[in-house]
Coordinates of C-alpha atoms in Angstrom, one line a residue:
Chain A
X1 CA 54.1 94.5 101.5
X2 CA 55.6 93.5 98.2
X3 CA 57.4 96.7 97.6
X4 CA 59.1 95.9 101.2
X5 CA 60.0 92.4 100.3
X6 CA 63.9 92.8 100.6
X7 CA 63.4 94.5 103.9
X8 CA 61.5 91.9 105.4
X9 CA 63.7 89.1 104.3
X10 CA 67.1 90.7 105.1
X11 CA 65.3 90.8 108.5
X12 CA 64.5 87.3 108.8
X13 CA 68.2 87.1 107.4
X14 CA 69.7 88.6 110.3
X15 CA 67.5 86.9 113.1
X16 CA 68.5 83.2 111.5
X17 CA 72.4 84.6 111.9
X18 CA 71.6 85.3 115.5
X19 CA 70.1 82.0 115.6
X20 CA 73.5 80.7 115.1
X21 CA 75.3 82.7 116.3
X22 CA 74.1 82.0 120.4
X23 CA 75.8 78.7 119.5
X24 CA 73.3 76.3 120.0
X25 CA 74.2 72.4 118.7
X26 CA 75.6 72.4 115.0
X27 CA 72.6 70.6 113.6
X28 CA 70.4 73.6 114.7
X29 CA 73.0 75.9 113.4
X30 CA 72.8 74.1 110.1
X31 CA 68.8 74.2 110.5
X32 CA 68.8 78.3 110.9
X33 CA 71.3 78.1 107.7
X34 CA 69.2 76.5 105.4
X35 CA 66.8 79.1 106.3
X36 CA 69.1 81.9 105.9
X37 CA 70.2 80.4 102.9
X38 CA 66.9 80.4 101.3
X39 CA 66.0 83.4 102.8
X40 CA 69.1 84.8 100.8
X41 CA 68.3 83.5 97.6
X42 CA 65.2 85.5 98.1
X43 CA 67.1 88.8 98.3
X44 CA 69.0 87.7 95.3
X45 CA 66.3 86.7 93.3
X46 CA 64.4 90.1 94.2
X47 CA 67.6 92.2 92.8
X48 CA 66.9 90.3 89.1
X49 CA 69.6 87.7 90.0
X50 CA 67.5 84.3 89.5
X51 CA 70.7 82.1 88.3
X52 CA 72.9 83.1 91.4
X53 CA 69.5 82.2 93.5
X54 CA 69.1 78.4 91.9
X55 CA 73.0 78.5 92.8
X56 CA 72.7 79.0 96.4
X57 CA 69.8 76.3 96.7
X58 CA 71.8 74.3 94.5
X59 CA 75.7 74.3 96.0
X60 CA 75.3 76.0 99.2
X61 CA 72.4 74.1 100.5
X62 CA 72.4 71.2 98.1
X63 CA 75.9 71.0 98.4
X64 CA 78.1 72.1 101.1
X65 CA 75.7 72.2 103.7
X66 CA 74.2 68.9 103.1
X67 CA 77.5 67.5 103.4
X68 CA 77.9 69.7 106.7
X69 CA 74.8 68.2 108.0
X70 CA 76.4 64.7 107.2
X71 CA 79.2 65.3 108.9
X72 CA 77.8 66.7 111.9
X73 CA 75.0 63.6 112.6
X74 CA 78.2 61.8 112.7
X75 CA 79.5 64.1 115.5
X76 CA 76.5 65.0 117.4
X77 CA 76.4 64.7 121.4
X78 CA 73.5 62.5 123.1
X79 CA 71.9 65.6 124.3
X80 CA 72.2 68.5 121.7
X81 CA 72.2 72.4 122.8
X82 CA 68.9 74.0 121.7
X83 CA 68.4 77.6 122.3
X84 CA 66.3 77.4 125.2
X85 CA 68.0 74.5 126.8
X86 CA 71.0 77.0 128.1
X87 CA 70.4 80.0 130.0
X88 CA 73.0 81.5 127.9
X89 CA 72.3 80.5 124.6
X90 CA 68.4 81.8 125.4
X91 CA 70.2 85.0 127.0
X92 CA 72.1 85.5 123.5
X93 CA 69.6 84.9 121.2
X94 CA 67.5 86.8 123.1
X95 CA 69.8 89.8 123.0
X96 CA 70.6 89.5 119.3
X97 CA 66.7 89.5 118.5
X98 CA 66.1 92.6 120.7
X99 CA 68.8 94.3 119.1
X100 CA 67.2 93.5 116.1
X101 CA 63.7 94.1 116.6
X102 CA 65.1 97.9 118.1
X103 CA 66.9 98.4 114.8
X104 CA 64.2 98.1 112.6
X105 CA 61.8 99.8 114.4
X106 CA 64.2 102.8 114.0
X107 CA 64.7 102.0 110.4
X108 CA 60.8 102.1 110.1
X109 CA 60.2 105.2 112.5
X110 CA 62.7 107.8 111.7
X111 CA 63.7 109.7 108.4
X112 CA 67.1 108.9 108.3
X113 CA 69.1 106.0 109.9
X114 CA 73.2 106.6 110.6
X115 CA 74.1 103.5 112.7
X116 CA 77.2 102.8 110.4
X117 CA 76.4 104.3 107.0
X118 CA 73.4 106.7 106.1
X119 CA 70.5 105.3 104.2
X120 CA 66.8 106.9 104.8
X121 CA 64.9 104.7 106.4
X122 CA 63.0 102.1 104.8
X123 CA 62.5 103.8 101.4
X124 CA 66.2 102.5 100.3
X125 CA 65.5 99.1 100.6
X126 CA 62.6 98.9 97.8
X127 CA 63.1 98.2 94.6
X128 CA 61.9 100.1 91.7
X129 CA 64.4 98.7 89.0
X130 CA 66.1 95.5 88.5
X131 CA 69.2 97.3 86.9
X132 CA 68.6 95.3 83.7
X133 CA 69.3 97.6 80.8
X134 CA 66.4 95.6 79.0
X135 CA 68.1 93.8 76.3
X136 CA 70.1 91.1 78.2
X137 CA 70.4 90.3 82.1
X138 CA 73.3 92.1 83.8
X139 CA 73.5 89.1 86.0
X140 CA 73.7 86.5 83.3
X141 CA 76.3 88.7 82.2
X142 CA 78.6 89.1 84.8
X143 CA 78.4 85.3 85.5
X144 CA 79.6 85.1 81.9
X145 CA 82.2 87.7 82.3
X146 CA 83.8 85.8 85.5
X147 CA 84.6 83.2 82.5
X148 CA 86.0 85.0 80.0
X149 CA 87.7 88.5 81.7
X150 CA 88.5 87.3 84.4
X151 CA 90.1 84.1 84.3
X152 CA 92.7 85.2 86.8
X153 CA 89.6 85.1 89.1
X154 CA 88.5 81.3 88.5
X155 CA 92.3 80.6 88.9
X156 CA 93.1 81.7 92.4
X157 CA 89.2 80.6 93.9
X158 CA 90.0 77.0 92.4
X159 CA 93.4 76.9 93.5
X160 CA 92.3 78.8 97.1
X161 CA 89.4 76.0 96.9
X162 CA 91.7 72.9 96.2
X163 CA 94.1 74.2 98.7
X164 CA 91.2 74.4 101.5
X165 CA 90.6 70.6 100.8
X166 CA 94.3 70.1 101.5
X167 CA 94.7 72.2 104.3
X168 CA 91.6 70.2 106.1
X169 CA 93.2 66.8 104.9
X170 CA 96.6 67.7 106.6
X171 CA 94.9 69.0 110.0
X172 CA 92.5 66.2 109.9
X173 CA 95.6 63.7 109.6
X174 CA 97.0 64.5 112.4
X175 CA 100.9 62.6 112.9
Chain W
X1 CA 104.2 66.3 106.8
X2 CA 104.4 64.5 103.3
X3 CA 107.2 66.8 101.7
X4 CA 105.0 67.1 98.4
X5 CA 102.3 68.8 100.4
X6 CA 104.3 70.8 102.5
X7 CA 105.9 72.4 99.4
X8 CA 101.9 73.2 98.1
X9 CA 101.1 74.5 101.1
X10 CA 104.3 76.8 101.8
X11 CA 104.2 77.8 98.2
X12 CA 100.1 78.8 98.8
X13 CA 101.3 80.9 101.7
X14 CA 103.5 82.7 99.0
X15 CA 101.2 82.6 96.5
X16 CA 98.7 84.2 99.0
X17 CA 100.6 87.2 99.8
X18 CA 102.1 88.0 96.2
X19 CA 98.6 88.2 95.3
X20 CA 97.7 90.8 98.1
X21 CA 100.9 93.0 97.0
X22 CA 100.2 93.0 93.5
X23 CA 96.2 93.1 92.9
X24 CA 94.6 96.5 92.3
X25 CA 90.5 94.3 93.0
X26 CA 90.3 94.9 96.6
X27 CA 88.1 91.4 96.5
X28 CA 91.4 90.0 95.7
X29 CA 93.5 91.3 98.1
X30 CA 90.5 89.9 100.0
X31 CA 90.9 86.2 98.3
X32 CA 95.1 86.7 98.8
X33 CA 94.6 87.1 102.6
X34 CA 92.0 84.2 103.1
X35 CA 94.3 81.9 101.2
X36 CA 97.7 83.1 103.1
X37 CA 95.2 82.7 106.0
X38 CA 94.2 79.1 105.1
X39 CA 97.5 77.9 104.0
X40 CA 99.9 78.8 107.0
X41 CA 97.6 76.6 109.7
X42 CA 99.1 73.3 108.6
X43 CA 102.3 75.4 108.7
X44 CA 101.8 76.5 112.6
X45 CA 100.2 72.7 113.0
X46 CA 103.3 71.0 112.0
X47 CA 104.2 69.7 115.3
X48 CA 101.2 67.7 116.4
X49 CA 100.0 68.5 119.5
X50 CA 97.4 70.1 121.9
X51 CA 99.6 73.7 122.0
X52 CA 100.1 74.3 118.2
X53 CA 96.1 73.3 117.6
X54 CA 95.2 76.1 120.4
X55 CA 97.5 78.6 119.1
X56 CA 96.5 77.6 115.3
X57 CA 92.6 78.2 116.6
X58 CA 93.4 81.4 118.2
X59 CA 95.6 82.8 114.7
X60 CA 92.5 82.0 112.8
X61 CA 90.0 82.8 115.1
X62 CA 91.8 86.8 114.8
X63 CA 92.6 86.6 111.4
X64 CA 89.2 85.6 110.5
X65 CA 87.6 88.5 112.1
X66 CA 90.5 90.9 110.6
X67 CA 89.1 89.5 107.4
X68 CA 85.6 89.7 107.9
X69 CA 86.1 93.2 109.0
X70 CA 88.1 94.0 106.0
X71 CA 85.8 92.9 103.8
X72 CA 82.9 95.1 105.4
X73 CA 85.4 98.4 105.5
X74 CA 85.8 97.2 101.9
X75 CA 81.7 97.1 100.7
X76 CA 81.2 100.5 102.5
X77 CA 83.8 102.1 100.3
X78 CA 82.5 100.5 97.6
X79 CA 78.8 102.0 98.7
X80 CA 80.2 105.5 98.7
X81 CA 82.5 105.1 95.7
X82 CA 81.3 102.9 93.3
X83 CA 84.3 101.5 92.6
X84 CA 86.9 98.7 93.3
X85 CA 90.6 99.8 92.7
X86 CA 92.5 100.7 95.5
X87 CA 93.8 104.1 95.4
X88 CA 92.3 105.6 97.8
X89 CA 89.4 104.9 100.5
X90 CA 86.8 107.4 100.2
X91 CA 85.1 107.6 103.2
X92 CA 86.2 108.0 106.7
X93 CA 84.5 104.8 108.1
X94 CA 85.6 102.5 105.9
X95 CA 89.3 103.8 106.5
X96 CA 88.8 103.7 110.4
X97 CA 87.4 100.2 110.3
X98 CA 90.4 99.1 107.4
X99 CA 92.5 100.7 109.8
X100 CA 91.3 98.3 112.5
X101 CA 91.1 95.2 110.5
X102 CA 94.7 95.5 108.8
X103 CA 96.2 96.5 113.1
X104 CA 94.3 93.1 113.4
X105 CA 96.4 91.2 111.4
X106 CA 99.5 93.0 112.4
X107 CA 99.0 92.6 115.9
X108 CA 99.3 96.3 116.9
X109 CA 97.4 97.2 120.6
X110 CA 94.9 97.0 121.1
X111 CA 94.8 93.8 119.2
X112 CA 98.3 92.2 120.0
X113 CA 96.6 89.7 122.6
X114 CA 96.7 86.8 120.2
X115 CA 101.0 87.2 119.1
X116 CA 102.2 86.2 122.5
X117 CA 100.1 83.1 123.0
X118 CA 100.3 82.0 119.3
X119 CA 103.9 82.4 119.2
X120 CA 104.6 80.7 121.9
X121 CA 102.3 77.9 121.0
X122 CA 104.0 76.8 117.8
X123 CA 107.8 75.8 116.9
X124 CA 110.7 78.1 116.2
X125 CA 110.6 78.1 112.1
X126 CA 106.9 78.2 112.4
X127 CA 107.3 81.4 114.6
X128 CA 109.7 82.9 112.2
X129 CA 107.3 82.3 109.7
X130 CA 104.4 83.9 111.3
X131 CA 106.2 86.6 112.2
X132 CA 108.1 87.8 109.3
X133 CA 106.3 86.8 106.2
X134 CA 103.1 87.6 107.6
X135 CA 103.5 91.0 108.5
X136 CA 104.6 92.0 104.7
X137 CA 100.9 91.3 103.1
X138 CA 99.0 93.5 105.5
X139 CA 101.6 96.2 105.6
X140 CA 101.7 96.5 102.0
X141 CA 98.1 97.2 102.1
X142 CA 98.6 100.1 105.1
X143 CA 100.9 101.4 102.7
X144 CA 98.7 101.8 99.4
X145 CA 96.1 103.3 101.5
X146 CA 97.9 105.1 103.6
X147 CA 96.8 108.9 102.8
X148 CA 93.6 108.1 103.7
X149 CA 94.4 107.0 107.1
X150 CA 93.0 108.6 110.0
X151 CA 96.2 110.1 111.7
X152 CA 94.9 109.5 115.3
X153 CA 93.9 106.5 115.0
X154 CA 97.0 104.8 113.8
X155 CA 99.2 107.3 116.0
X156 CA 97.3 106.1 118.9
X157 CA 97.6 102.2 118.3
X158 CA 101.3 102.9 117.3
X159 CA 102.3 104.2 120.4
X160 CA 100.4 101.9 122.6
X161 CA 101.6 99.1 120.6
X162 CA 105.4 100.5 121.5
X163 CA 104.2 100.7 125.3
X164 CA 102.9 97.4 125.2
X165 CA 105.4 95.9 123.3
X166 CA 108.2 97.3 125.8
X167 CA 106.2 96.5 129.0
X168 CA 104.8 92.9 127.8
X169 CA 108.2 91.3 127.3
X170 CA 109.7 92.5 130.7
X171 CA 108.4 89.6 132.9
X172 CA 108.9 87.3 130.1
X173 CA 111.6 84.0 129.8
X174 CA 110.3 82.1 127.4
X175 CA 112.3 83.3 123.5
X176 CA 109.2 82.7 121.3
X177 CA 106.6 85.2 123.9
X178 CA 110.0 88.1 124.0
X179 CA 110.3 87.6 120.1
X180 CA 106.5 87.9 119.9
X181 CA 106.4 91.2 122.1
X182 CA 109.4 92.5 120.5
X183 CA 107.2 92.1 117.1
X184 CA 104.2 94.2 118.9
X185 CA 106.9 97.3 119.4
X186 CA 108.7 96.9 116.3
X187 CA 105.3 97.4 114.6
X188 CA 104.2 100.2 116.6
X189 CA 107.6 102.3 115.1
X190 CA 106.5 101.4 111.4
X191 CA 103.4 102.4 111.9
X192 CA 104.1 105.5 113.2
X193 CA 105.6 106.9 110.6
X194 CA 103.4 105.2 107.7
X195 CA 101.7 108.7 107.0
X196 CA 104.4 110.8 106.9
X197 CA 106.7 108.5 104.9
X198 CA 105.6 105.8 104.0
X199 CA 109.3 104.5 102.8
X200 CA 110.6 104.4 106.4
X201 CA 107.9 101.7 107.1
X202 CA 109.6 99.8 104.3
X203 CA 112.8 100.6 105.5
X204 CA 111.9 99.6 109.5
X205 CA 109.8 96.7 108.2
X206 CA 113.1 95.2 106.1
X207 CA 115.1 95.5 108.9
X208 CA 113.0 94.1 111.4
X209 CA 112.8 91.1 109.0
X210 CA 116.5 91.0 108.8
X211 CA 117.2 90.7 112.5
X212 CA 114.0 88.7 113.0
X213 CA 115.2 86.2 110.7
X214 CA 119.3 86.5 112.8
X215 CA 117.7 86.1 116.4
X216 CA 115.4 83.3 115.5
X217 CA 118.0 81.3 113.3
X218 CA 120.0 81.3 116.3
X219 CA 118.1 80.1 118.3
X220 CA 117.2 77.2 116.4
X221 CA 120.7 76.8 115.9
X222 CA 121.5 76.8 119.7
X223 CA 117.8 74.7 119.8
X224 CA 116.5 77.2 122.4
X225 CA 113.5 78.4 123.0
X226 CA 114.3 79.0 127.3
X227 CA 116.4 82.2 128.8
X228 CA 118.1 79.2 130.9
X229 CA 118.2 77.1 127.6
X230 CA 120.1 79.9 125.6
X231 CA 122.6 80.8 128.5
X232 CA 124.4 76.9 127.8
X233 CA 125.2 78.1 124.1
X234 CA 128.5 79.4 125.6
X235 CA 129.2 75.5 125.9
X236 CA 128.5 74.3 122.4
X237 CA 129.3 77.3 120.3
X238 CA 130.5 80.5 122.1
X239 CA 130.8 82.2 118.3
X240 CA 126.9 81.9 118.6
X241 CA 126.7 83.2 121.9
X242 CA 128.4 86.6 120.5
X243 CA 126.6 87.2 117.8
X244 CA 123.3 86.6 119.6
X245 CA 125.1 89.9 121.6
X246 CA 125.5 91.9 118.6
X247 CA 122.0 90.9 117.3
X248 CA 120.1 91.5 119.7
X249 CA 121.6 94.7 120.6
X250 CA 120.9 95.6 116.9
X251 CA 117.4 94.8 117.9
X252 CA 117.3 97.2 121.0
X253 CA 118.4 100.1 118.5
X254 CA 121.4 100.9 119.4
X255 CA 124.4 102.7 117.0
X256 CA 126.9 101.7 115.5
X257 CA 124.3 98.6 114.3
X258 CA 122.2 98.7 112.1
X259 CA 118.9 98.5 114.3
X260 CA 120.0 102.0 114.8
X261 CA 119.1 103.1 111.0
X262 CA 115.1 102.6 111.0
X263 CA 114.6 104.3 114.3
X264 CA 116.8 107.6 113.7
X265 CA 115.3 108.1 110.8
X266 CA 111.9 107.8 111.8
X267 CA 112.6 109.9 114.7
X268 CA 114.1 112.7 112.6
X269 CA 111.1 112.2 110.0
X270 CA 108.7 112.6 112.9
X271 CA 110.6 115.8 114.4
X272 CA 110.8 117.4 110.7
X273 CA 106.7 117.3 110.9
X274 CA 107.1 119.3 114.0
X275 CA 105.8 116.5 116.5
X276 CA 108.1 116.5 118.9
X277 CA 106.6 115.0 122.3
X278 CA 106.0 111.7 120.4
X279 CA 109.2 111.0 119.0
X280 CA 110.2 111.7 122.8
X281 CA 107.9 109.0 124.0
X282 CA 108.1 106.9 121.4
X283 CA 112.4 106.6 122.1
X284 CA 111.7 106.6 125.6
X285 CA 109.5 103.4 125.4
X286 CA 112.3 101.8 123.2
X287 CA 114.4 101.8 126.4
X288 CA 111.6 99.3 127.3
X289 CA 112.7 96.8 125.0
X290 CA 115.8 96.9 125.1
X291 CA 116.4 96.4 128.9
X292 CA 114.9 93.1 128.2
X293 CA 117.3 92.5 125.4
X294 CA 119.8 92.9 127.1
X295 CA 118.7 91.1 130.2
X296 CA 119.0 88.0 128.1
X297 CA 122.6 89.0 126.4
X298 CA 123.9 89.7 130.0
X299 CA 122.9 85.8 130.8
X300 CA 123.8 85.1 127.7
X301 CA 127.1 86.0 126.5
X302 CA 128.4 88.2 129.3
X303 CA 128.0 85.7 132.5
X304 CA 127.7 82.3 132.7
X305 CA 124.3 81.9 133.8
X306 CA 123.7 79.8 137.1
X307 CA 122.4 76.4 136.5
X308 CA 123.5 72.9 138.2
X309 CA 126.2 71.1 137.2
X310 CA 124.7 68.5 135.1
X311 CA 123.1 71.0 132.6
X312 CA 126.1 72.9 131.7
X313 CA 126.6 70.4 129.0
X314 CA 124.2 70.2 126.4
X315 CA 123.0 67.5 124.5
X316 CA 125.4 67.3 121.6
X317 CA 122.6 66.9 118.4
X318 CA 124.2 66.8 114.7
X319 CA 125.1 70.8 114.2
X320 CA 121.9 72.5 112.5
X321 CA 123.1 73.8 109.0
X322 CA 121.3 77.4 108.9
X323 CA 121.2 78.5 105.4
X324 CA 122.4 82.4 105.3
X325 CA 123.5 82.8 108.9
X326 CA 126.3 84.6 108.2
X327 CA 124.9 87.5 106.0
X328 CA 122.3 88.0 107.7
X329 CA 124.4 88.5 111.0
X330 CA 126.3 90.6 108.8
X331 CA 122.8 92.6 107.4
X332 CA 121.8 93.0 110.4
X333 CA 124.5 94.4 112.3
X334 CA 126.5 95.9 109.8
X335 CA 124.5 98.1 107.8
X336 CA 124.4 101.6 109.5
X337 CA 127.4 102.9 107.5
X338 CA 125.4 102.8 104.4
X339 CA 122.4 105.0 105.5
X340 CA 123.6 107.7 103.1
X341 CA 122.1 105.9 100.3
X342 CA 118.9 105.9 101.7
X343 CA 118.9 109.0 98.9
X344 CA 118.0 106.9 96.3
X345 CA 114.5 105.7 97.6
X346 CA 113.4 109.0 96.5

């Protein structure tokens, strides 16, 4: 099962995004995402990437979506949509895990899969290297390189970043 | 909006598109579109009311998904290339879906439902904006890739988008939905020609700006944005009411303008490549677009339109000051003369 372990949780990836995807109430949206998120950072984490894991617990979940969870207590309805509360939310999800559950059973029966792109079946998915040339961590690396070459980078994320904040200010505001 | 801000945000918008044109990382081309994307919503929000919101949802709702599917078009090329830089997209899916999520942002068929309702929901310069400045960042992009395209594909949404463009904006009165549909055709012809010369669509796309830029100056100078509402301009400023005849006849293609210039040579370009049917069609459904032209210059500047007797005069506001009205009536109607030195793009 351990060789498998990216298959299985890019899985479990995909059925949280249907999760939220069938639209149920936000606060269950935000409960599949901190799922998906950690599930995620277990991907990451299994490609050698252990810094860019502790950053999705840390900012995405212990960040942004905490401060989306805040938000949305404060907007929440009296009676919240779960997924089996609405026919069509339970008709979605529904959908979106059969779709699923058909997909991977093709991925785990046949030779090849082609749906968009060819990969052969589940063998792709295991890992046999991290990449790591041995020495030093590629990841660490790049993480270090977004610093130094490219700069231009940081620039236009910060300034896309800062803008984003003003953007939501200046809807928010109204008149 | 708090004129510090505004300048941030407009300059973002510019910001956002310089950086799609000029990056050779397709992740930033991806960043330039999500921050043109972010930055023009407060732009198309200006006026603040339940319209602009709904068309500001719908634009981002579209653009979002154009994005989303550009970025996947862009991680399957890099799956089959191993490489970022955008020369060329090596494998056919990635190009078809590319293909798809750049028509997205243009608005070509079948993906023009959002430019009607959108720009009708927002104000005149906000329209101009989004329908201008907008269409340079994804075009650029149809350019660089555009020997990879799949010829069918972009044939087929090309002449559609004429058809629809021409059909759409027959049953229409309001300015901002026949400016909109009049966008969807104009489109169609530039990317049409995009993979046999690519410097026509630059050609078409500059003077589709041009007249763009005229008609919707205009009518923020007449304050328009009805048929009935632009057939009083003969009242307040009848020099107004003929140049929005000679512009707009521009716009249907007609010679001696200058509207004239993008869609003879593309025609001749598409006849040298021994297609001959489309070009056919293609001028056929231009006759499309300009009946409706010149349904509104015949109410407009060569009858005076019915209306009761108290509207004939309209309100009398402090005269707009458009900055570069006259040169670009001139640009846009004058120009056909010089199409000998279309030479030098070579």
């Amino acid at each position: 099962m351990m060789t498998y372990i990216v298959f299985i949780l890019s899985v479990i990836f995909v059925v949280s995004f249907v999760g939220f995807s069938s639209k149920p109430s936000p606060i269950y949206g935000g409960l599949v995402l901190i799922v998906s998120g950690g599930v995620g950072c277990g991907i990451i984490m299994n490609f050698g990437g252990s810094f860019l894991g502790l950053m999705v617990f840390l900012i995405y979940l212990g960040g942004m979506l905490v401060v989306f969870g805040y938000t949305t207590a404060m907007a929440t309805e009296q009676y919240p949509e779960v997924w089996v509360s609405n026919t069509t939310v339970m008709g979605v999800f529904l959908l979106g895990l059969l779709m699923e559950v058909m997909l991977v059973l093709y991925v785990l029966k046949s030779e090849e899969v082609g749906v968009v792109f060819k990969f052969s079946g589940v063998g792709d998915w295991a890992i046999y290297d991290t990449g790591d040339s041995g020495v030093f961590s590629e990841e660490i690396m790049g993480v270090a390189a977004l610093y130094s070459y490219g700069a231009w980078v940081v620039i236009v994320t910060g300034w896309s970043l800062f803008v984003g904040v003003l953007v939501i200010l200046e809807v928010t505001r109204g008149d | 909006m708090n004129p510090l801000i505004f300048t941030t945000i407009l300059m973002t918008v510019l910001l956002g598109t310089m950086i799609v044109m000029m990056s050779s990382h397709w992740l930033m081309i991806w960043i330039g579109f999500e921050m043109n994307l972010l930055a023009i919503i407060p732009i198309l929000m200006k006026k603040y009311n339940p319209r602009t919101m709904e068309a500001s949802t719908k634009y981002f709702l579209t653009q979002a998904t154009a994005s989303m599917l550009l970025m996947m078009a862009i991680i399957i090329n890099l799956m089959h290339s191993g490489q970022w830089t955008i020369t060329k997209v090596f494998n056919p899916t990635a190009s078809i879906i590319m293909t798809s999520a750049l028509a997205m942002k243009l608005g070509l068929t079948p993906f023009h439902f959002w430019v009607p309702e959108v720009t009708q929901g927002i104000s005149l310069t906000s329209g101009l904006i989004l329908l201008t400045w907008q269409k340079l960042a994804p075009m650029s992009i149809l350019y660089q890739i555009s020997p990879s395209i799949n010829l069918n594909i972009l044939l087929t949404m090309a002449v559609l988008s004429i058809l629809v463009g021409g059909w759409g904006g027959l049953n229409q009165t309001q300015l901002r939905k026949i400016m909109a549909y009049s966008s969807i055709a104009h489109m169609g012809w530039m990317t049409a020609v995009l993979v046999y010369n690519p410097t026509l669509t630059m050609l078409n796309m500059l003077i589709y700006i041009m007249m763009t830029l005229t008609m919707f100056m205009l009518f923020i100078h007449s304050s328009s944005t009805t048929t009935l509402s632009l057939s009083h301009t003969w009242n307040k400023t009848p020099l107004i009411t003929t140049l929005i005849l000679i512009t707009l006849l521009s716009m249907g293609g007609l010679p001696p303008l200058s509207g004239f210039m993008p869609k003879w040579m593309i025609i001749q370009e598409l006849t040298k490549n021994s297609s001959i049917i489309l070009p056919t069609l293609m001028a056929i459904m231009a006759l499309l677009n300009l009946y409706f032209y010149m349904r509104l210059t015949y109410s407009t500047s060569l009858t005076m339109f019915p209306s009761t007797n108290n509207m004939k005069m309209k309100w009398q506001f402090e005269t707009k000051r458009i900055t570069l009205l006259p040169p670009l009536i001139v640009m846009s109607s004058l120009l056909l003369p010089l199409t000998p030195m279309l030479s030098i793009l070579d």
